[in-house]
mmCIF file with all atom_site columns, C-alpha atoms in Angstrom:
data_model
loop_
_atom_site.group_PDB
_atom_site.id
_atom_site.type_symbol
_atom_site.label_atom_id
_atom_site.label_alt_id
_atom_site.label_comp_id
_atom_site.label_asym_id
_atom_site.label_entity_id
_atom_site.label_seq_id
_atom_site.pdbx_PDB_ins_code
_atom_site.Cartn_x
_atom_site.Cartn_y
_atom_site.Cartn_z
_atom_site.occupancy
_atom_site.B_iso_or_equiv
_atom_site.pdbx_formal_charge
_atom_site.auth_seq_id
_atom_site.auth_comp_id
_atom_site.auth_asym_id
_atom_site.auth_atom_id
_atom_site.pdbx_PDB_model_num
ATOM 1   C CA . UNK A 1 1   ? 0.000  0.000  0.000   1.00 81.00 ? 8   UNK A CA 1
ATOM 2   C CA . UNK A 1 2   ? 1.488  3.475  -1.391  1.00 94.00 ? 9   UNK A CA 1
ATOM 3   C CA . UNK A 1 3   ? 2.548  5.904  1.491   1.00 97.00 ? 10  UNK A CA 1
ATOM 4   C CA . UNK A 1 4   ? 0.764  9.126  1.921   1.00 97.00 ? 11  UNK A CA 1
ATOM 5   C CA . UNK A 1 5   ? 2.575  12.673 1.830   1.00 96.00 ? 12  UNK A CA 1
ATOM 6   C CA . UNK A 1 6   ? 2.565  12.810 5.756   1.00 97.00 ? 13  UNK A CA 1
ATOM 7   C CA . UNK A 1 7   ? 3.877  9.580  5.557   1.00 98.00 ? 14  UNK A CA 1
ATOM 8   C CA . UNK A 1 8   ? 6.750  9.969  3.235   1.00 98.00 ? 15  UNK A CA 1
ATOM 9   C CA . UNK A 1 9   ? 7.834  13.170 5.126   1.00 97.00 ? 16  UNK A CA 1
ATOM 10  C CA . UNK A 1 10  ? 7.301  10.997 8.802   1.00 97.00 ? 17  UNK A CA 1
ATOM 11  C CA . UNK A 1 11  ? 9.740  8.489  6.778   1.00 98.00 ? 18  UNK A CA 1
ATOM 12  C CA . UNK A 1 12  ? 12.255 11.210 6.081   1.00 98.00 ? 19  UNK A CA 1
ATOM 13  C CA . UNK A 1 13  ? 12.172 12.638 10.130  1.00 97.00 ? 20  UNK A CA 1
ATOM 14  C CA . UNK A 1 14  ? 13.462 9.128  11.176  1.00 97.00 ? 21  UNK A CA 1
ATOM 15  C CA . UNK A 1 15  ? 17.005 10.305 9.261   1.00 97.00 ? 22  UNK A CA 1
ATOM 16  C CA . UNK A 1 16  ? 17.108 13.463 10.911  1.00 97.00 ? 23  UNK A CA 1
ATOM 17  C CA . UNK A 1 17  ? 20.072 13.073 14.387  1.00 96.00 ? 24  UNK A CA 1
ATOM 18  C CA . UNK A 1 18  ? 20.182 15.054 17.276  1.00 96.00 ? 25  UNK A CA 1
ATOM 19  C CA . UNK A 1 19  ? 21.500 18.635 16.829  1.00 96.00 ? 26  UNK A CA 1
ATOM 20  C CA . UNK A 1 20  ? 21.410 18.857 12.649  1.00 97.00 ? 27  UNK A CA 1
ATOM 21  C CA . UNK A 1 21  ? 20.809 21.774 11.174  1.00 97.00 ? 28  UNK A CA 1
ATOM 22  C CA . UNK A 1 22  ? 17.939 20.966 8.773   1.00 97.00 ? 29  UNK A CA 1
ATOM 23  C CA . UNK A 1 23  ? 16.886 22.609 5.365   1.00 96.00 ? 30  UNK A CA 1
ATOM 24  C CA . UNK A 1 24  ? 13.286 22.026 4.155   1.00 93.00 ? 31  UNK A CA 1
ATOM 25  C CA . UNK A 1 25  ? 11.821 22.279 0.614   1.00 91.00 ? 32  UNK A CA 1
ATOM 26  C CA . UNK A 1 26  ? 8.371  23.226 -0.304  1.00 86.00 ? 33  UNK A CA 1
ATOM 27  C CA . UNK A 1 27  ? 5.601  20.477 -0.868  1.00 87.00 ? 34  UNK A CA 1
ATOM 28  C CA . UNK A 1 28  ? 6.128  17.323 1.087   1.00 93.00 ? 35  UNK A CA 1
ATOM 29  C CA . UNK A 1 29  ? 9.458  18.203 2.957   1.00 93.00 ? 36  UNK A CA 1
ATOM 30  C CA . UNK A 1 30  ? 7.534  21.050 4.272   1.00 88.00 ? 37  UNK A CA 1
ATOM 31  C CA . UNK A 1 31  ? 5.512  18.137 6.211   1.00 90.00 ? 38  UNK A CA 1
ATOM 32  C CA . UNK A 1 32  ? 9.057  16.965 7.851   1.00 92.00 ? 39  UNK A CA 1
ATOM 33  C CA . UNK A 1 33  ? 8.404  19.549 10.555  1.00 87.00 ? 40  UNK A CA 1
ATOM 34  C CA . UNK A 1 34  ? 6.017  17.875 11.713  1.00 88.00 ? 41  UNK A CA 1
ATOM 35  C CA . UNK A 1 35  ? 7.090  14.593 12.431  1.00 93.00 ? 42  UNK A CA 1
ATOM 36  C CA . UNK A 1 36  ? 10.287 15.207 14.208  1.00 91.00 ? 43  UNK A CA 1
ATOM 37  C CA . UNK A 1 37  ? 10.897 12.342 16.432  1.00 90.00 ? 44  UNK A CA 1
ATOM 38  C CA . UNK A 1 38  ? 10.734 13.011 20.552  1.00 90.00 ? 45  UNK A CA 1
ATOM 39  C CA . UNK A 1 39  ? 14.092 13.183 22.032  1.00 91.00 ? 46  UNK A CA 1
ATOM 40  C CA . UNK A 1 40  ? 15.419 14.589 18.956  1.00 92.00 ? 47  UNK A CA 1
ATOM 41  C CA . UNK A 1 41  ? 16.525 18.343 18.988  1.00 92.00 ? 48  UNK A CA 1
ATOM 42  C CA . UNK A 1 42  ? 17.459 19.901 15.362  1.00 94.00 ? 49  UNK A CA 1
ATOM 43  C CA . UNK A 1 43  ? 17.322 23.273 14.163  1.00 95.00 ? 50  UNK A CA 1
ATOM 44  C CA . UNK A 1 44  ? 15.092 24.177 11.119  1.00 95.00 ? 51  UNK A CA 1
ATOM 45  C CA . UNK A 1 45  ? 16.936 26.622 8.587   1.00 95.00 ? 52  UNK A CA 1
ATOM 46  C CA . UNK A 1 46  ? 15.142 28.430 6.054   1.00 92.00 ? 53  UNK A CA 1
ATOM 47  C CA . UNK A 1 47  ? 16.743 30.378 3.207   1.00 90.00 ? 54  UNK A CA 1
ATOM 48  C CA . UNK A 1 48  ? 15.030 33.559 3.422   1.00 91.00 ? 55  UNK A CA 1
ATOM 49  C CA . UNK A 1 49  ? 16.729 34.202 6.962   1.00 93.00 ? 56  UNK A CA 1
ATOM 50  C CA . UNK A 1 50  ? 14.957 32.148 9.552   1.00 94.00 ? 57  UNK A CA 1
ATOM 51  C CA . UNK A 1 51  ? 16.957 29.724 11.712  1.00 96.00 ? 58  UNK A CA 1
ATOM 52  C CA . UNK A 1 52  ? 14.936 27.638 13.989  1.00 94.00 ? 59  UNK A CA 1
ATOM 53  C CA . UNK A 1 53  ? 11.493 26.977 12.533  1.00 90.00 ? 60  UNK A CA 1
ATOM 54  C CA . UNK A 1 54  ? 8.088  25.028 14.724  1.00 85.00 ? 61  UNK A CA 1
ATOM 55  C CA . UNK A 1 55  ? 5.604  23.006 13.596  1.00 79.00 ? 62  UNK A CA 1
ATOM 56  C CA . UNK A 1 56  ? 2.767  24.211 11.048  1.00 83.00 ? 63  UNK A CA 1
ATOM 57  C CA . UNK A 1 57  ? 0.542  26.796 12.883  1.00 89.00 ? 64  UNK A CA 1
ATOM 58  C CA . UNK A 1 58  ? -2.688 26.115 14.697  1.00 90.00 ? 65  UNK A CA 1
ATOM 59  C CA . UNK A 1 59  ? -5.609 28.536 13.655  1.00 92.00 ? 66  UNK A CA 1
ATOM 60  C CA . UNK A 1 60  ? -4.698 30.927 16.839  1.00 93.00 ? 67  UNK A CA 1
ATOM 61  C CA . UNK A 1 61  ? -0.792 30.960 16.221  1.00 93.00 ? 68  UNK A CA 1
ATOM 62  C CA . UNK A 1 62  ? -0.913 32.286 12.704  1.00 94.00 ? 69  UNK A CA 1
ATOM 63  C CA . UNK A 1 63  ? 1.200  35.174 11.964  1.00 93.00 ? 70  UNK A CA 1
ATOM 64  C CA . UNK A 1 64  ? 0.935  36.841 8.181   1.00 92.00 ? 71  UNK A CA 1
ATOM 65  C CA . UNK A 1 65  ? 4.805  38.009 9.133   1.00 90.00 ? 72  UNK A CA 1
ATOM 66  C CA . UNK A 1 66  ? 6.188  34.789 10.297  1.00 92.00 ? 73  UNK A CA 1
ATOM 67  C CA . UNK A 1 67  ? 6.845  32.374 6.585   1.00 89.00 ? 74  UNK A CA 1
ATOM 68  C CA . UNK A 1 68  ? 9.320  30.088 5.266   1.00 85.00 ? 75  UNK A CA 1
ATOM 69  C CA . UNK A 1 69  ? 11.205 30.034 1.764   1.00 82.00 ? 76  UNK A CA 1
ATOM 70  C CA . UNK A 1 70  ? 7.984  29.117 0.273   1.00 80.00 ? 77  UNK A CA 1
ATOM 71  C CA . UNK A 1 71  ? 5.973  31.736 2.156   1.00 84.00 ? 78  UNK A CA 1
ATOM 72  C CA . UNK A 1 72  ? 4.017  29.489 4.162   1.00 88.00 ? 79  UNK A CA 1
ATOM 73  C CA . UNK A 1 73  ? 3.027  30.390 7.564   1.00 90.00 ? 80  UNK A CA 1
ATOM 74  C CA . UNK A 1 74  ? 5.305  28.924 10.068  1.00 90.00 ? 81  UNK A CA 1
ATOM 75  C CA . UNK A 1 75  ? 5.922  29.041 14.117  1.00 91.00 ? 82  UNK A CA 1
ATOM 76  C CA . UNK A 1 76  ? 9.170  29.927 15.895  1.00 91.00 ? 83  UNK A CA 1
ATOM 77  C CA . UNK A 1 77  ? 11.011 28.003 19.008  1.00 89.00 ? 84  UNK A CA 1
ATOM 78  C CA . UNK A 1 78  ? 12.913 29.279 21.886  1.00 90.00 ? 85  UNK A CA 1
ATOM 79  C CA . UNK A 1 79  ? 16.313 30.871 20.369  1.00 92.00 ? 86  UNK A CA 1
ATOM 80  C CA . UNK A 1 80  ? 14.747 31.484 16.864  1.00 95.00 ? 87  UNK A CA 1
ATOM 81  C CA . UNK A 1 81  ? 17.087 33.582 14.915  1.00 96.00 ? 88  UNK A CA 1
ATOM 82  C CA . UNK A 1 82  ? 16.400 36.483 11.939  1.00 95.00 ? 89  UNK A CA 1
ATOM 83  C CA . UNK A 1 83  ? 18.843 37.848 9.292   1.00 95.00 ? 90  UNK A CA 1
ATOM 84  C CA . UNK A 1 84  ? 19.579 38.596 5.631   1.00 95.00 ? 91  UNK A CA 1
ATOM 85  C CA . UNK A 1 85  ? 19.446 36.553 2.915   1.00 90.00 ? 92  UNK A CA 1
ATOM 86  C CA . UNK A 1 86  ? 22.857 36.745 2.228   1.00 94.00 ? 93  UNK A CA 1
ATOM 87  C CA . UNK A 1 87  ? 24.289 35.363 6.039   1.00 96.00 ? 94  UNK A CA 1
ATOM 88  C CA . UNK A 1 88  ? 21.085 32.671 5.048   1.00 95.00 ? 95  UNK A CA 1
ATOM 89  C CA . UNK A 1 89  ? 23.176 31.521 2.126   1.00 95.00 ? 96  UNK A CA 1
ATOM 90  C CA . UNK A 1 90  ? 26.165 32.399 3.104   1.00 96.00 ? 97  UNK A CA 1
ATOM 91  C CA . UNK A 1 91  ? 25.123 29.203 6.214   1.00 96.00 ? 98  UNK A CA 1
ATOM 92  C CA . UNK A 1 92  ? 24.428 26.926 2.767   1.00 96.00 ? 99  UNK A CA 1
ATOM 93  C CA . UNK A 1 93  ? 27.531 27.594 0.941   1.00 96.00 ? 100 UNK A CA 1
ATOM 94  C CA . UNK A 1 94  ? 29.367 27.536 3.947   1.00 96.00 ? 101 UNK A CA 1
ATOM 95  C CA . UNK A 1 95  ? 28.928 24.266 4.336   1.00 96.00 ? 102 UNK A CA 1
ATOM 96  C CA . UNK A 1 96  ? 27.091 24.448 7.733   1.00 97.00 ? 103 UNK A CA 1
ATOM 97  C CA . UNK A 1 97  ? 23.617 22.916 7.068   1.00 97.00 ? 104 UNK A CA 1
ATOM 98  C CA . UNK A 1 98  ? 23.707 18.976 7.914   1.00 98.00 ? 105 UNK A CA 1
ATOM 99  C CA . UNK A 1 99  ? 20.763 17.986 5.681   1.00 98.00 ? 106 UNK A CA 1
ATOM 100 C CA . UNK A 1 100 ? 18.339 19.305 2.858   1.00 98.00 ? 107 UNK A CA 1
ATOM 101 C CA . UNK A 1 101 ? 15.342 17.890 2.260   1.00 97.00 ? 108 UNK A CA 1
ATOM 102 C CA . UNK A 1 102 ? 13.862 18.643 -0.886  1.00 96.00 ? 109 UNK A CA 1
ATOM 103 C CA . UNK A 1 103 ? 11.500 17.702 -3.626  1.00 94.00 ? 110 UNK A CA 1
ATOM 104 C CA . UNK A 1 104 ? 11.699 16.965 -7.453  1.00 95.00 ? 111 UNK A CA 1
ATOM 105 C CA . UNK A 1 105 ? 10.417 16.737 -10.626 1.00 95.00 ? 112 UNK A CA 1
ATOM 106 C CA . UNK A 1 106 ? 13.340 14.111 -11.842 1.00 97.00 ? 113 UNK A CA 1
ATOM 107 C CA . UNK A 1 107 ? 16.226 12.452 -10.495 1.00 98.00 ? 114 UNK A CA 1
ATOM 108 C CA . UNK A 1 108 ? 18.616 10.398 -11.849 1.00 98.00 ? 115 UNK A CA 1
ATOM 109 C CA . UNK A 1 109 ? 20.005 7.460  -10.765 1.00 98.00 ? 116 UNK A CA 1
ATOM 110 C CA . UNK A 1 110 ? 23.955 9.136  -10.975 1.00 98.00 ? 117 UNK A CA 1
ATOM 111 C CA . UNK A 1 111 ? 22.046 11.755 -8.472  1.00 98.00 ? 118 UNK A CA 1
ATOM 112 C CA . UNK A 1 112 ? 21.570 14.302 -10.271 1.00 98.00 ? 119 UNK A CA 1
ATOM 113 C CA . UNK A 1 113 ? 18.376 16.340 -9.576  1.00 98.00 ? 120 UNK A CA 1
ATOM 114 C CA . UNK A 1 114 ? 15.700 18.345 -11.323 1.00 96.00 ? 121 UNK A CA 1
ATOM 115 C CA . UNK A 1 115 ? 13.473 20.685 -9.057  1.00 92.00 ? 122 UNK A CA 1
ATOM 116 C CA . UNK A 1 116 ? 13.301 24.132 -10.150 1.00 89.00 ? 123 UNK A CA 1
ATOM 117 C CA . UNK A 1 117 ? 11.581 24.402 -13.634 1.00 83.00 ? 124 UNK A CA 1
ATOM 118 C CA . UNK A 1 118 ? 9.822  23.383 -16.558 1.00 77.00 ? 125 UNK A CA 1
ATOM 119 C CA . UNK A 1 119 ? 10.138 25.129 -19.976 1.00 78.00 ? 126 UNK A CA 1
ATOM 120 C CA . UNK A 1 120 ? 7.303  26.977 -20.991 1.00 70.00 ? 127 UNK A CA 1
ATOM 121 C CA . UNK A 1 121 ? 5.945  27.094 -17.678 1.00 73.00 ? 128 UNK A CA 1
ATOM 122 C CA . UNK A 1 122 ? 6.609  30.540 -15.769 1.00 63.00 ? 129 UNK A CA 1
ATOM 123 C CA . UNK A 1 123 ? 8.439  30.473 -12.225 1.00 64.00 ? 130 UNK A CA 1
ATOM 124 C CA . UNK A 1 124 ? 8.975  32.809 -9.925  1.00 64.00 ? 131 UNK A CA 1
ATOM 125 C CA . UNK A 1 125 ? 12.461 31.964 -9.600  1.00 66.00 ? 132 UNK A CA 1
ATOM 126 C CA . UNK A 1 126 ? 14.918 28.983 -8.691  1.00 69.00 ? 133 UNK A CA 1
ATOM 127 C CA . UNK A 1 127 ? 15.072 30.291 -5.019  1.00 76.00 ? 134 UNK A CA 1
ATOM 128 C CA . UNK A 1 128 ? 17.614 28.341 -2.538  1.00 87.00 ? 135 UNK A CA 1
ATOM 129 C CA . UNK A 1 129 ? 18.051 25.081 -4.384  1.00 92.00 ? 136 UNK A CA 1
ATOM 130 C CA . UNK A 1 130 ? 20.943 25.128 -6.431  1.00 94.00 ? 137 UNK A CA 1
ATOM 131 C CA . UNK A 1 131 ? 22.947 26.419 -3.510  1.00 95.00 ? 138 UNK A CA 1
ATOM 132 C CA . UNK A 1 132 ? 21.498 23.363 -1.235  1.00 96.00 ? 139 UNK A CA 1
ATOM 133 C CA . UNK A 1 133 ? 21.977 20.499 -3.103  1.00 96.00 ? 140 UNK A CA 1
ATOM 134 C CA . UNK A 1 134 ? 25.979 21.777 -3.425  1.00 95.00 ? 141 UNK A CA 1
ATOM 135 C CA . UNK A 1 135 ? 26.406 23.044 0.144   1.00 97.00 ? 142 UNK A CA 1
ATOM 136 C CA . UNK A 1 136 ? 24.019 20.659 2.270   1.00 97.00 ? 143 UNK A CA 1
ATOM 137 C CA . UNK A 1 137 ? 26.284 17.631 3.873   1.00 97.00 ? 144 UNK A CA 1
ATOM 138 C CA . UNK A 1 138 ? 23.460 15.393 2.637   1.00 98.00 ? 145 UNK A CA 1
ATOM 139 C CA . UNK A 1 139 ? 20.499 15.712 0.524   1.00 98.00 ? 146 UNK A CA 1
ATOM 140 C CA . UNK A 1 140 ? 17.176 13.591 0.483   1.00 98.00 ? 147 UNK A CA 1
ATOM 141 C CA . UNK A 1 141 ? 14.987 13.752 -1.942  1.00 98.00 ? 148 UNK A CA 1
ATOM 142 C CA . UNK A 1 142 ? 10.864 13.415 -0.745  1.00 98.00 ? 149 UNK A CA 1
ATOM 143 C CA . UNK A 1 143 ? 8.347  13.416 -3.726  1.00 97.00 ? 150 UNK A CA 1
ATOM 144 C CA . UNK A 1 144 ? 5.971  10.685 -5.360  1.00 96.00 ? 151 UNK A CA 1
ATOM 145 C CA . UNK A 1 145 ? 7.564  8.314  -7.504  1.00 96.00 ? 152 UNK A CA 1
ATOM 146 C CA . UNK A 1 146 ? 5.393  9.184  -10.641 1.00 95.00 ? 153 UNK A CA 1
ATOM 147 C CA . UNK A 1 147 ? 3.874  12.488 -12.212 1.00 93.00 ? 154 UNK A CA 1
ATOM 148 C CA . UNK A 1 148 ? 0.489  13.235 -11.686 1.00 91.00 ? 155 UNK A CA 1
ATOM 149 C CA . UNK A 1 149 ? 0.567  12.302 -15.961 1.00 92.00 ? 156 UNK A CA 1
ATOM 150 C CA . UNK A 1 150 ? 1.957  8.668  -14.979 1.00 93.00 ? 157 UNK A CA 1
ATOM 151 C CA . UNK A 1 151 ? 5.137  9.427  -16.293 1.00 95.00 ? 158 UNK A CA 1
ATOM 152 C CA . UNK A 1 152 ? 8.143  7.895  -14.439 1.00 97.00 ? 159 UNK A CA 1
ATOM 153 C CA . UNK A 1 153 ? 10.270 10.545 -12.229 1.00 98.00 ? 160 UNK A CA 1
ATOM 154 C CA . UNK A 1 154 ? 13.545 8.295  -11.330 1.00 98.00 ? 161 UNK A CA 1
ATOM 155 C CA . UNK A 1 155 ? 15.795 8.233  -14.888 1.00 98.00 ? 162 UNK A CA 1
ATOM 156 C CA . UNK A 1 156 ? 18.349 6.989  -16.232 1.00 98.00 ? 163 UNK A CA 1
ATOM 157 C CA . UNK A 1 157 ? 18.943 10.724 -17.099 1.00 98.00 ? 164 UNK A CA 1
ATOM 158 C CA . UNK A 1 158 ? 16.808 14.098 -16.587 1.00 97.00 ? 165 UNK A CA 1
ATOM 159 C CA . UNK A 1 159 ? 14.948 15.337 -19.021 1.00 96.00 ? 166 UNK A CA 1
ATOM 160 C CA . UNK A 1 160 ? 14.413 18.634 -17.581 1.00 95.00 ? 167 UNK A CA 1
ATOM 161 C CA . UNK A 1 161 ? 17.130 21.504 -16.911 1.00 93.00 ? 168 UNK A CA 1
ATOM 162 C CA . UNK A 1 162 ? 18.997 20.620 -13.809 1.00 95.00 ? 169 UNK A CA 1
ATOM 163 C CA . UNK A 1 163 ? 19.578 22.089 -10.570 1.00 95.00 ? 170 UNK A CA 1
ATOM 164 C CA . UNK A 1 164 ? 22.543 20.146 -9.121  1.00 96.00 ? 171 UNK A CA 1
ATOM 165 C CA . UNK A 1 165 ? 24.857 16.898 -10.680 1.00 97.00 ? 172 UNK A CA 1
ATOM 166 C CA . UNK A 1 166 ? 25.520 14.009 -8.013  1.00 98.00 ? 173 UNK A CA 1
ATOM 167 C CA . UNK A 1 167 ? 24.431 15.515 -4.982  1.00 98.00 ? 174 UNK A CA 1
ATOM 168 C CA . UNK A 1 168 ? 21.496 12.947 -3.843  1.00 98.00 ? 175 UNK A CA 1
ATOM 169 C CA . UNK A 1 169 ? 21.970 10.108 -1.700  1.00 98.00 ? 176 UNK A CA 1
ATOM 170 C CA . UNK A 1 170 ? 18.277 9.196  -1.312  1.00 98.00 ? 177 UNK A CA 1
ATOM 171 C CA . UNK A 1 171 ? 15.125 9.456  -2.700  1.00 98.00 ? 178 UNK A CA 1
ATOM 172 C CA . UNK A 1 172 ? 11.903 8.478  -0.216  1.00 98.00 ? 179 UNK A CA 1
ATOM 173 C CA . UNK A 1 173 ? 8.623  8.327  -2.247  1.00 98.00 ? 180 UNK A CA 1
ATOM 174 C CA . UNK A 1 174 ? 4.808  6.243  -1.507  1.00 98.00 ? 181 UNK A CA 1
ATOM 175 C CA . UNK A 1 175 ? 6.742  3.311  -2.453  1.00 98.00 ? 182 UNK A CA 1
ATOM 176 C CA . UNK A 1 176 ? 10.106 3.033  -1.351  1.00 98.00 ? 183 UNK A CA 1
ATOM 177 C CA . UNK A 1 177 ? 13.713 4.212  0.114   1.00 98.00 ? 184 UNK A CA 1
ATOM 178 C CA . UNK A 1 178 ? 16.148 3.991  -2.111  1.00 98.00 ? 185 UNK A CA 1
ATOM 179 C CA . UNK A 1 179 ? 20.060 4.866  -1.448  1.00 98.00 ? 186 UNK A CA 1
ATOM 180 C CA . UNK A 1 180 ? 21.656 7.036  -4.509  1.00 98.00 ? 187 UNK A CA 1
ATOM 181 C CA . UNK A 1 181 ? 25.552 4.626  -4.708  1.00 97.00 ? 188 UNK A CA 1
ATOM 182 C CA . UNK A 1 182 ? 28.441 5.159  -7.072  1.00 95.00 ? 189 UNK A CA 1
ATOM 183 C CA . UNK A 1 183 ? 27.008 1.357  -8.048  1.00 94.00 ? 190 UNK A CA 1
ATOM 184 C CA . UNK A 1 184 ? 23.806 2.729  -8.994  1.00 96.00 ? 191 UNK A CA 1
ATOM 185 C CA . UNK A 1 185 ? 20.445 2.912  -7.317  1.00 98.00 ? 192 UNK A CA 1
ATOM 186 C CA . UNK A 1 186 ? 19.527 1.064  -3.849  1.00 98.00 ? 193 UNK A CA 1
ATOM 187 C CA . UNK A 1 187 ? 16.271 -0.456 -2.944  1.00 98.00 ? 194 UNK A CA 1
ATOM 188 C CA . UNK A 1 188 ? 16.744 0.155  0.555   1.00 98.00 ? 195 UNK A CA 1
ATOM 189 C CA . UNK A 1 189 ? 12.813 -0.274 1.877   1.00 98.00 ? 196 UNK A CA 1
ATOM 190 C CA . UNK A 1 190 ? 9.740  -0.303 0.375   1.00 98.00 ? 197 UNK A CA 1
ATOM 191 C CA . UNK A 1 191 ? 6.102  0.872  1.558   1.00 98.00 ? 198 UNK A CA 1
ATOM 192 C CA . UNK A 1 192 ? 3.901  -2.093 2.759   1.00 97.00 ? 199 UNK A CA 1
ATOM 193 C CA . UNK A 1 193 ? 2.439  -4.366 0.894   1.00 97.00 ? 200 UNK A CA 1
ATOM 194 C CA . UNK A 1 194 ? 4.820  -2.931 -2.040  1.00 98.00 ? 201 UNK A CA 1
ATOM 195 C CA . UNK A 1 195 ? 7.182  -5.361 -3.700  1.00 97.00 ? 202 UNK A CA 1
ATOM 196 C CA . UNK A 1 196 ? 10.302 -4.729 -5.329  1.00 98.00 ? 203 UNK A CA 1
ATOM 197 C CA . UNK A 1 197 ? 8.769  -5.534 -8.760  1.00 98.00 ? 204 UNK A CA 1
ATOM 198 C CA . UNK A 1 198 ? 6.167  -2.770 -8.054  1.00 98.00 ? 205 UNK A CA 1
ATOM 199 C CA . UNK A 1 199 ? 8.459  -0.199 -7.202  1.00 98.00 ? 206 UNK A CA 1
ATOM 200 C CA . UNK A 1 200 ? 10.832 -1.557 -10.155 1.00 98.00 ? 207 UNK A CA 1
ATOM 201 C CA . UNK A 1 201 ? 7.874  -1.127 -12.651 1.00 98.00 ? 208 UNK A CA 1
ATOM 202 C CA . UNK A 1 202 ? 7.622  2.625  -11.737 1.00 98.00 ? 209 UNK A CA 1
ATOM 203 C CA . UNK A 1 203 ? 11.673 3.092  -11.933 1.00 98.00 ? 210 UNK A CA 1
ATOM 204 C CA . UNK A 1 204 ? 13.304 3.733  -15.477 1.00 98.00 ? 211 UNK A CA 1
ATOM 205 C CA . UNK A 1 205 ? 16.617 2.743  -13.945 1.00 98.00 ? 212 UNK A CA 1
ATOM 206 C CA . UNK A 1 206 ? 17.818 -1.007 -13.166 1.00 98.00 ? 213 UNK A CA 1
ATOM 207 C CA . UNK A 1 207 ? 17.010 -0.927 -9.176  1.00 98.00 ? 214 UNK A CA 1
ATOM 208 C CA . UNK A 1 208 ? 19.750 -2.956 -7.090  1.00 98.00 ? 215 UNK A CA 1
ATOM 209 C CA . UNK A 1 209 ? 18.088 -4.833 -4.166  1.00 98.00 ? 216 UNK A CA 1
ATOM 210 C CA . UNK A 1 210 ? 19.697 -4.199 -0.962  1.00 98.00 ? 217 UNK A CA 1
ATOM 211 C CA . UNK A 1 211 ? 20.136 -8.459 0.865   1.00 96.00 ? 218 UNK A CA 1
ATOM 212 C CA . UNK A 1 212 ? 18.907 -6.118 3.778   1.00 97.00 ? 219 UNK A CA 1
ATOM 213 C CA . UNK A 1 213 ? 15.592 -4.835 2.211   1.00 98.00 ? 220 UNK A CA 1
ATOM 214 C CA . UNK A 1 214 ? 12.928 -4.288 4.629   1.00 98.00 ? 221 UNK A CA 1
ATOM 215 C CA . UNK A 1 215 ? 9.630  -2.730 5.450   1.00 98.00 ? 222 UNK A CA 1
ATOM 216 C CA . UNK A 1 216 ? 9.153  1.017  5.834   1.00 98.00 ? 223 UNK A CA 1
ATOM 217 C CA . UNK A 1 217 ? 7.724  1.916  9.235   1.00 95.00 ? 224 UNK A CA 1
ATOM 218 C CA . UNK A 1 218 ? 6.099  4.854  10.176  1.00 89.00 ? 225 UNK A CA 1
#
């Protein structure tokens, strides 16, 4: 049985450790907040100069001032920090944010990711990611495995512009984990009631299964 959003994004809190530094993307790792396991303590960064982002609002903690990168309302914590855009990125390229969670239109299986555009389609802009996939220690990649069109969104190569070459090391969709290796692609879990061949038939890329292949829980 495929994994819902909050699922996928509860799957991707179980990589987060104990004092990381996180970065979150919009759409599904914007859920990640949420699902921070108890007894871990990280700090939420967001690139337009917000270090140490809460939960999703309730209805009585909304404030129109207080958004992330993708200017959706968010809460602060104790010690919550405010600055420019440029000490914001100069925290990416520095090197100083532990993990990125983002999501994607395409990924290959050398790693290389596609998240910020489609031509003919207008965007607003490629905001933080290009600088986060290079300066994040590690980057996860949280999407569904297939376009709304059915169209397959692990490839051998992207189709679309790219924002960053090598630079995932997994990809957690409804179906599965799977570990980006210089070997090729990982089959690390999969969702239950999923099988390999299932999550295989929705994967352009030869998957290797990992002898330690297990269940996702969440």
């Amino acid at each position: 049985m495929a994994l819902k959003r909050e699922q996928i994004a509860a799957r991707a809190a179980q990589e987060l450790r104990d004092g990381m530094y996180v970065n979150l993307g919009i759409g599904v790792p914007t859920l990640v907040a949420n699902y921070v396991p108890k007894g871990i303590d990280i700090v939420l960064q967001s690139e337009n100069g917000m270090l140490g982002i809460g939960p999703y609002p309730t209805e009585a903690e909304i404030d129109p001032d207080l958004v992330n990168a993708g200017k959706e309302t968010v809460t602060e914590i104790k010690g919550t920090s405010y600055f420019s855009s440029a000490d914001s990125f100069a925290m990416i390229r520095g090197g100083h944010i532990d993990v990125a969670i983002l999501g994607a239109m395409e990924v290959s299986e050398q790693g290389d990711i596609a998240n910020w555009t489609i031509p003919g389609k207008v965007v607003k802009g490629m905001g933080g990611a290009m600088d986060l996939v290079t300066g994040a220690r590690r980057v996860i990649v949280a999407m569904e495995q297939v376009a709304k069109d059915g169209s397959k969104k692990i490839l051998r190569q992207c189709k679309l512009p790219l924002t960053g070459k090598k630079c995932v090391n997994t990809i957690m969709t409804e179906l599965a984990v799977i570990d980006v290796t210089p070997q090729g692609l990982v089959l690390r879990e999969v969702a239950p009631g999923v099988t390999p061949e299932d999550v295989q038939r929705a994967t352009e890329p030869t998957l290797k299964i990992s002898p330690e292949l297990r269940t996702i829980k969440v």
